[in-house]
PDB file of C-alpha atoms in Angstrom:
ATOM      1  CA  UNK A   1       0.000   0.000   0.000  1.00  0.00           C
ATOM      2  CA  UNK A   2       0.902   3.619  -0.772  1.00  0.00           C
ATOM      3  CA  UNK A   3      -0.753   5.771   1.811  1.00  0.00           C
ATOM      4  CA  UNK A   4       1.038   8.606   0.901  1.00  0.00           C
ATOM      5  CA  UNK A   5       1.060  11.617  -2.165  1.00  0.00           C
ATOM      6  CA  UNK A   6       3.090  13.876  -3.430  1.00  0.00           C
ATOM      7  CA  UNK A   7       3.446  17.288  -1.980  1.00  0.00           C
ATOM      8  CA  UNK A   8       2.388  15.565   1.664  1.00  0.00           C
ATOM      9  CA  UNK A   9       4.088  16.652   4.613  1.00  0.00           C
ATOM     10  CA  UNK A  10       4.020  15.389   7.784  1.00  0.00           C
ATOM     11  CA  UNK A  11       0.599  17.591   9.159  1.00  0.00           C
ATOM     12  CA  UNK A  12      -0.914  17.260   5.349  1.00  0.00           C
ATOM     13  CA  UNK A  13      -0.121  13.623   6.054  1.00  0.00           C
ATOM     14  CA  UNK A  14      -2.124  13.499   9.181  1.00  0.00           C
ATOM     15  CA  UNK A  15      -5.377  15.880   8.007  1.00  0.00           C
ATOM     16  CA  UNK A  16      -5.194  15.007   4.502  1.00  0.00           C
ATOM     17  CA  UNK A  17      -8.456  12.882   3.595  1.00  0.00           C
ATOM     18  CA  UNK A  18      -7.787  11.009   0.321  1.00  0.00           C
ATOM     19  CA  UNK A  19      -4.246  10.090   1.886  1.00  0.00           C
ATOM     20  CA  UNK A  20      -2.342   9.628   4.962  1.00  0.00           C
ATOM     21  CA  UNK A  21      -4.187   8.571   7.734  1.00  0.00           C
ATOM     22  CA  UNK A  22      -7.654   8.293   6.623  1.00  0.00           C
ATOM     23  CA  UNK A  23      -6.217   6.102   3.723  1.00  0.00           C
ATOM     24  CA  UNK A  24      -4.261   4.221   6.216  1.00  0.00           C
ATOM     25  CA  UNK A  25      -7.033   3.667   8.873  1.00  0.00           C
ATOM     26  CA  UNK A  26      -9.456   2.625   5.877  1.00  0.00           C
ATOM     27  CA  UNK A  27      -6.203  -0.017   4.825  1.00  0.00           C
ATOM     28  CA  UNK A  28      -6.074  -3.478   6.601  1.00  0.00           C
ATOM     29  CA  UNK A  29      -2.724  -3.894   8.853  1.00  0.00           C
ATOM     30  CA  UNK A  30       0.622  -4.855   7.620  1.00  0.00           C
ATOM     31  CA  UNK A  31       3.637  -6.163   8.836  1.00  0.00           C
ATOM     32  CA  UNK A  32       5.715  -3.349   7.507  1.00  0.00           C
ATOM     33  CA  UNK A  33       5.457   0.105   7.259  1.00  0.00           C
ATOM     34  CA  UNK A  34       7.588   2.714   6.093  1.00  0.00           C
ATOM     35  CA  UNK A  35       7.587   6.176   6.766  1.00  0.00           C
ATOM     36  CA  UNK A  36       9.419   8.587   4.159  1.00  0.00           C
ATOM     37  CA  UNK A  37       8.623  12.230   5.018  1.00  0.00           C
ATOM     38  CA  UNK A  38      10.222  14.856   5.649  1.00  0.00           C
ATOM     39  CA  UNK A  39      10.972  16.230   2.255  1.00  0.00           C
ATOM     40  CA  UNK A  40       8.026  18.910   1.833  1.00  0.00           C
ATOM     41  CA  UNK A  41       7.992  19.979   5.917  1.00  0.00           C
ATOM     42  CA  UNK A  42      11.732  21.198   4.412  1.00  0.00           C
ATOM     43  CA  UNK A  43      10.019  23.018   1.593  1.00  0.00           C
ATOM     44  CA  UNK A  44       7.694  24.476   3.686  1.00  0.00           C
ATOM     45  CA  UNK A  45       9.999  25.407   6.593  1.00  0.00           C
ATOM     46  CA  UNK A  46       8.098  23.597   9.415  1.00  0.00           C
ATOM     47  CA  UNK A  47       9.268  24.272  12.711  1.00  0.00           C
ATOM     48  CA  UNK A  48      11.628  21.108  13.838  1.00  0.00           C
ATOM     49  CA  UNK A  49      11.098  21.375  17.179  1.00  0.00           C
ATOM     50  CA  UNK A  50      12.069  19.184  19.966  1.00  0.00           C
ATOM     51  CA  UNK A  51      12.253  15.602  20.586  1.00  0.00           C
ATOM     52  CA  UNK A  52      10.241  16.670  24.031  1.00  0.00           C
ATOM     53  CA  UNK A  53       7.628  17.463  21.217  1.00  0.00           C
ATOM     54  CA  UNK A  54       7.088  13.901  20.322  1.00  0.00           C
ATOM     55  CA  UNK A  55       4.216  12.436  22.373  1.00  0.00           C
ATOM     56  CA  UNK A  56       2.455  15.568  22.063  1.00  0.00           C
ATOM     57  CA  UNK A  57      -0.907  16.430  19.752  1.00  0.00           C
ATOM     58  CA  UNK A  58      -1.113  20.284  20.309  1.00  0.00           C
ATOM     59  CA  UNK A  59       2.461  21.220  19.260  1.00  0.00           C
ATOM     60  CA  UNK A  60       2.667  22.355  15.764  1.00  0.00           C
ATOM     61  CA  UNK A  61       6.127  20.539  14.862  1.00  0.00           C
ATOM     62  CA  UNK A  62       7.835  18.479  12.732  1.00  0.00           C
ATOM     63  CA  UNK A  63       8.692  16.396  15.912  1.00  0.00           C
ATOM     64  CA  UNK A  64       4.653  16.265  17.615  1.00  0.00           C
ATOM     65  CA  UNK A  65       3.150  15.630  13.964  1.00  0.00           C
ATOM     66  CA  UNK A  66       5.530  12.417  13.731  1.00  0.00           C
ATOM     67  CA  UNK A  67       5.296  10.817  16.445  1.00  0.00           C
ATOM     68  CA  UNK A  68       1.804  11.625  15.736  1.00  0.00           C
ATOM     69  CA  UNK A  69       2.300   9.441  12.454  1.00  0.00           C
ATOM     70  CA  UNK A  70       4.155   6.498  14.325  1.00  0.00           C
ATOM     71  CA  UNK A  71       1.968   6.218  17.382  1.00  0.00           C
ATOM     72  CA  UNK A  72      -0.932   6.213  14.493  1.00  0.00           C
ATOM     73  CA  UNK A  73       0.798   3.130  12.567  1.00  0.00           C
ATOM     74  CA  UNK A  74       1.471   1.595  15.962  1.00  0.00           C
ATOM     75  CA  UNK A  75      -2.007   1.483  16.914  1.00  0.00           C
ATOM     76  CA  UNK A  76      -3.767   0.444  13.535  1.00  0.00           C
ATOM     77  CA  UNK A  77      -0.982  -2.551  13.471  1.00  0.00           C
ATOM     78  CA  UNK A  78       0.284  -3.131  16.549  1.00  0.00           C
ATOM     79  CA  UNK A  79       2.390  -5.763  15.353  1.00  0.00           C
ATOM     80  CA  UNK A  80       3.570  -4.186  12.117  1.00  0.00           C
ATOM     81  CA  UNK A  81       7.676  -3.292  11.776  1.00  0.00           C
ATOM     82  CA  UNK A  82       8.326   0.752  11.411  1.00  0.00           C
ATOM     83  CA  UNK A  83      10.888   1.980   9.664  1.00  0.00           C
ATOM     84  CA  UNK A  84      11.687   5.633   8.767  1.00  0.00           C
ATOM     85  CA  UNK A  85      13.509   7.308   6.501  1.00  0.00           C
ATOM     86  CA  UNK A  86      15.643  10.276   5.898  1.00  0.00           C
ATOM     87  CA  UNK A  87      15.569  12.544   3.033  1.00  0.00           C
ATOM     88  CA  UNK A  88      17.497  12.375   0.259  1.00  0.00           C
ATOM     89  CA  UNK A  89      18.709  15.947   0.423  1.00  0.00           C
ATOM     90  CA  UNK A  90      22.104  16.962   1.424  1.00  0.00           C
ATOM     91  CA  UNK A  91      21.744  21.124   2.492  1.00  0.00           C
ATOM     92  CA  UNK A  92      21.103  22.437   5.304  1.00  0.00           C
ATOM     93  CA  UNK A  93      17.307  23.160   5.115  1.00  0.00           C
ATOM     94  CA  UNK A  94      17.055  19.352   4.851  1.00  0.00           C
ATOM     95  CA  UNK A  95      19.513  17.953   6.983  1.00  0.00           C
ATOM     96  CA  UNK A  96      18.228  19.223  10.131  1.00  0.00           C
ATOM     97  CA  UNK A  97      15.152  17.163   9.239  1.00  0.00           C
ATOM     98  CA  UNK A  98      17.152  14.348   8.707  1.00  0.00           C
ATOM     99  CA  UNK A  99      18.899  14.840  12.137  1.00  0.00           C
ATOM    100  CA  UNK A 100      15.165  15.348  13.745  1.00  0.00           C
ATOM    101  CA  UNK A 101      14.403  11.598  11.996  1.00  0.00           C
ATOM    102  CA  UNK A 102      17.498   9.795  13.727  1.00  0.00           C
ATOM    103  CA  UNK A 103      16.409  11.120  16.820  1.00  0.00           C
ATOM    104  CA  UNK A 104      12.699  10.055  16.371  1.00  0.00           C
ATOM    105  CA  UNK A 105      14.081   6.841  15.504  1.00  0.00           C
ATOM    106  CA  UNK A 106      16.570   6.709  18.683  1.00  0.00           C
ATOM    107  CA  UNK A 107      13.698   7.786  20.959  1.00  0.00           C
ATOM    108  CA  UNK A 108      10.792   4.912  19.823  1.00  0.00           C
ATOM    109  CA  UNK A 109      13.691   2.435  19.295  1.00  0.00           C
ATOM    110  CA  UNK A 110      12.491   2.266  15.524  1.00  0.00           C
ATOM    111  CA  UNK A 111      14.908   1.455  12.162  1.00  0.00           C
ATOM    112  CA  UNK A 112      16.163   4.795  10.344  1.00  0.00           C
ATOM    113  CA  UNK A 113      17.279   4.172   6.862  1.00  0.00           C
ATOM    114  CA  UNK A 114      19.660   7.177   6.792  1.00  0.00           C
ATOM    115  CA  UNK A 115      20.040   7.771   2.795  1.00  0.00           C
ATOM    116  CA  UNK A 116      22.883   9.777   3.562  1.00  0.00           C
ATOM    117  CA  UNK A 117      25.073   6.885   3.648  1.00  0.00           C
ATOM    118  CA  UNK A 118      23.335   5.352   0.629  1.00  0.00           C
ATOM    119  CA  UNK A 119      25.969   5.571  -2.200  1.00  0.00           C
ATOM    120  CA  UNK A 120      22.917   5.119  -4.896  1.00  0.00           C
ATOM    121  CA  UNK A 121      20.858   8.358  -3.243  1.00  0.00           C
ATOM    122  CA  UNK A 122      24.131  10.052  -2.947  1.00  0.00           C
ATOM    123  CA  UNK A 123      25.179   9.349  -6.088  1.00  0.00           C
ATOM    124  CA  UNK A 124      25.351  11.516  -9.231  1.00  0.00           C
ATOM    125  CA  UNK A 125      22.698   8.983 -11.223  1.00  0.00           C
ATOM    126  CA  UNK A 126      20.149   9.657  -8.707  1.00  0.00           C
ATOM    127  CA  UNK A 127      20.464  13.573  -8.750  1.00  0.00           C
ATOM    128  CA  UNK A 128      21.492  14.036 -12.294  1.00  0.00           C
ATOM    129  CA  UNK A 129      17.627  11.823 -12.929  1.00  0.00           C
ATOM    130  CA  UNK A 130      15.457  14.371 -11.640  1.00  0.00           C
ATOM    131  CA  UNK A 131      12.974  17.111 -13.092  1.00  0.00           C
ATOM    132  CA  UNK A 132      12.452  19.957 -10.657  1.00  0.00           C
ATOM    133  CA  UNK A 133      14.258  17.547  -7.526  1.00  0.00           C
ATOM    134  CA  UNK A 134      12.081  15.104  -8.585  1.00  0.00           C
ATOM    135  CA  UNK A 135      12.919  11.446  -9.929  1.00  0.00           C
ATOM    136  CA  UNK A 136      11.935  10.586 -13.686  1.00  0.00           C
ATOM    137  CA  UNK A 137       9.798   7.727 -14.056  1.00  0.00           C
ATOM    138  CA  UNK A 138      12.283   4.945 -14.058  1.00  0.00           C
ATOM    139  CA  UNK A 139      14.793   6.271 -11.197  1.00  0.00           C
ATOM    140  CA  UNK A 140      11.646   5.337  -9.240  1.00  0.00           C
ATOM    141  CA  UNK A 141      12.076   1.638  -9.672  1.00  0.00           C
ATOM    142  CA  UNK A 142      15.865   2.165  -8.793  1.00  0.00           C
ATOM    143  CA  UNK A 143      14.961   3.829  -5.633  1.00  0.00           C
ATOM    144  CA  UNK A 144      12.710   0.802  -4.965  1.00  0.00           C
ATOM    145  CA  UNK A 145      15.933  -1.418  -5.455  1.00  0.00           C
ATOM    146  CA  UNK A 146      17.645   0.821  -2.822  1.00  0.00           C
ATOM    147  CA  UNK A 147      14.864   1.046  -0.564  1.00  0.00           C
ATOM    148  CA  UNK A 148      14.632  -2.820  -0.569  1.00  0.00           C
ATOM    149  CA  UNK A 149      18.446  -2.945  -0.303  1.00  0.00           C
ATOM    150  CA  UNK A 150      18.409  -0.822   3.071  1.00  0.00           C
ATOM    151  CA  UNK A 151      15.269  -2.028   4.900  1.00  0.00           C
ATOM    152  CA  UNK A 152      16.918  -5.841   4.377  1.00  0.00           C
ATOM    153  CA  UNK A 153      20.146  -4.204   5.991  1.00  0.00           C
ATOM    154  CA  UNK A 154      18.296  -2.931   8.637  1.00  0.00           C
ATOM    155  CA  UNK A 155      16.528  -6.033   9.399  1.00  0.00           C
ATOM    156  CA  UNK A 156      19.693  -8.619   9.090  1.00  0.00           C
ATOM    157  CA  UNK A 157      21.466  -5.896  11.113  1.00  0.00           C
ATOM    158  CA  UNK A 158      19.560  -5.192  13.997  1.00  0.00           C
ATOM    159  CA  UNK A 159      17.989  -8.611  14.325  1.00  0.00           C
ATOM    160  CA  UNK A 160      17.804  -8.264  17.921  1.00  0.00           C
ATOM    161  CA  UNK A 161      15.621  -5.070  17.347  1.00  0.00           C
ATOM    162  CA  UNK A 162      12.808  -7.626  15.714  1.00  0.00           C
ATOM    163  CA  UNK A 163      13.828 -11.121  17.325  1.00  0.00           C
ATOM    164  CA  UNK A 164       9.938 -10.401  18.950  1.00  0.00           C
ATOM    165  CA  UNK A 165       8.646  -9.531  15.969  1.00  0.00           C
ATOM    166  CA  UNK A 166       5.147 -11.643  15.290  1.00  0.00           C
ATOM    167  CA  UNK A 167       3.164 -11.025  12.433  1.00  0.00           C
ATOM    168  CA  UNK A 168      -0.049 -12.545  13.832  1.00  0.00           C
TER     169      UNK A 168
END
């Protein structure tokens, strides 16, 4: 399932009715889940916050509205995986995210694929393949080749982190 759109952010994510959450929520329960955001609260300049932020529903941050997102997912599949994503931009308008999404992951014990130590997203095939920083058509299939690549990292190298895992 795709429960996501393009131009999303982390709020548009949560309030967004065709998408998001109401997609998710109308969605059966998986075992995995990957969360990839981050991109367009950079665009938009959405305040960061703290990681005190996180188990919060009244703070307008990047930090409240995702741990919003994960204790969402963690409710509607209570035995799904989460993993979670950087961004696959290098400035500083975007790496602070990225930072933020380490944390997140640090703080709920969670995988973090961290893209900046992908040598396909940092590559000059992946940014030389986009159209106004977005990927053509087929660098999307690539980027599911990577993706796959670094969630079956994560998995064979943090075993421990899902030896309890139980998809029932």
């Amino acid at each position: 399932y795709n429960f996501s759109n393009g131009g999303l952010s982390t709020k548009t994510w949560l309030e967004n009715h065709n998408y998001g959450l109401d997609k998710m929520l109308d969605s059966p329960a998986t075992n995995l889940y990957v969360i990839a955001l981050g991109i367009n609260d950079g665009n938009a300049h959405m305040t960061i916050g703290t990681i005190n932020d996180i188990e919060s529903d009244n703070i307008d941050s990047f930090y409240s509205y995702y741990g919003r997102i994960i204790r969402a997912v963690r409710s509607h599949a209570p035995n799904g995986i989460i993993i979670i994503s950087t961004l696959a931009r290098w400035n500083d308008d975007y790496n602070q995210y990225s930072t933020a999404i380490r944390n997140i992951g640090t703080y709920y014990d969670i995988g973090v694929l961290d893209l900046a130590k992908s040598e396909f997203f940092k590559s000059s095939f992946f940014s030389d393949h986009q159209i106004s920083n977005h990927p053509i058509a087929v660098m999307r299939s690539a980027m599911a080749e990577e993706y796959k690549y670094l969630i079956e990292q994560e998995l064979e190298n943090n075993i421990s982190r899902y030896m309890n895992y139980n998809n029932a």
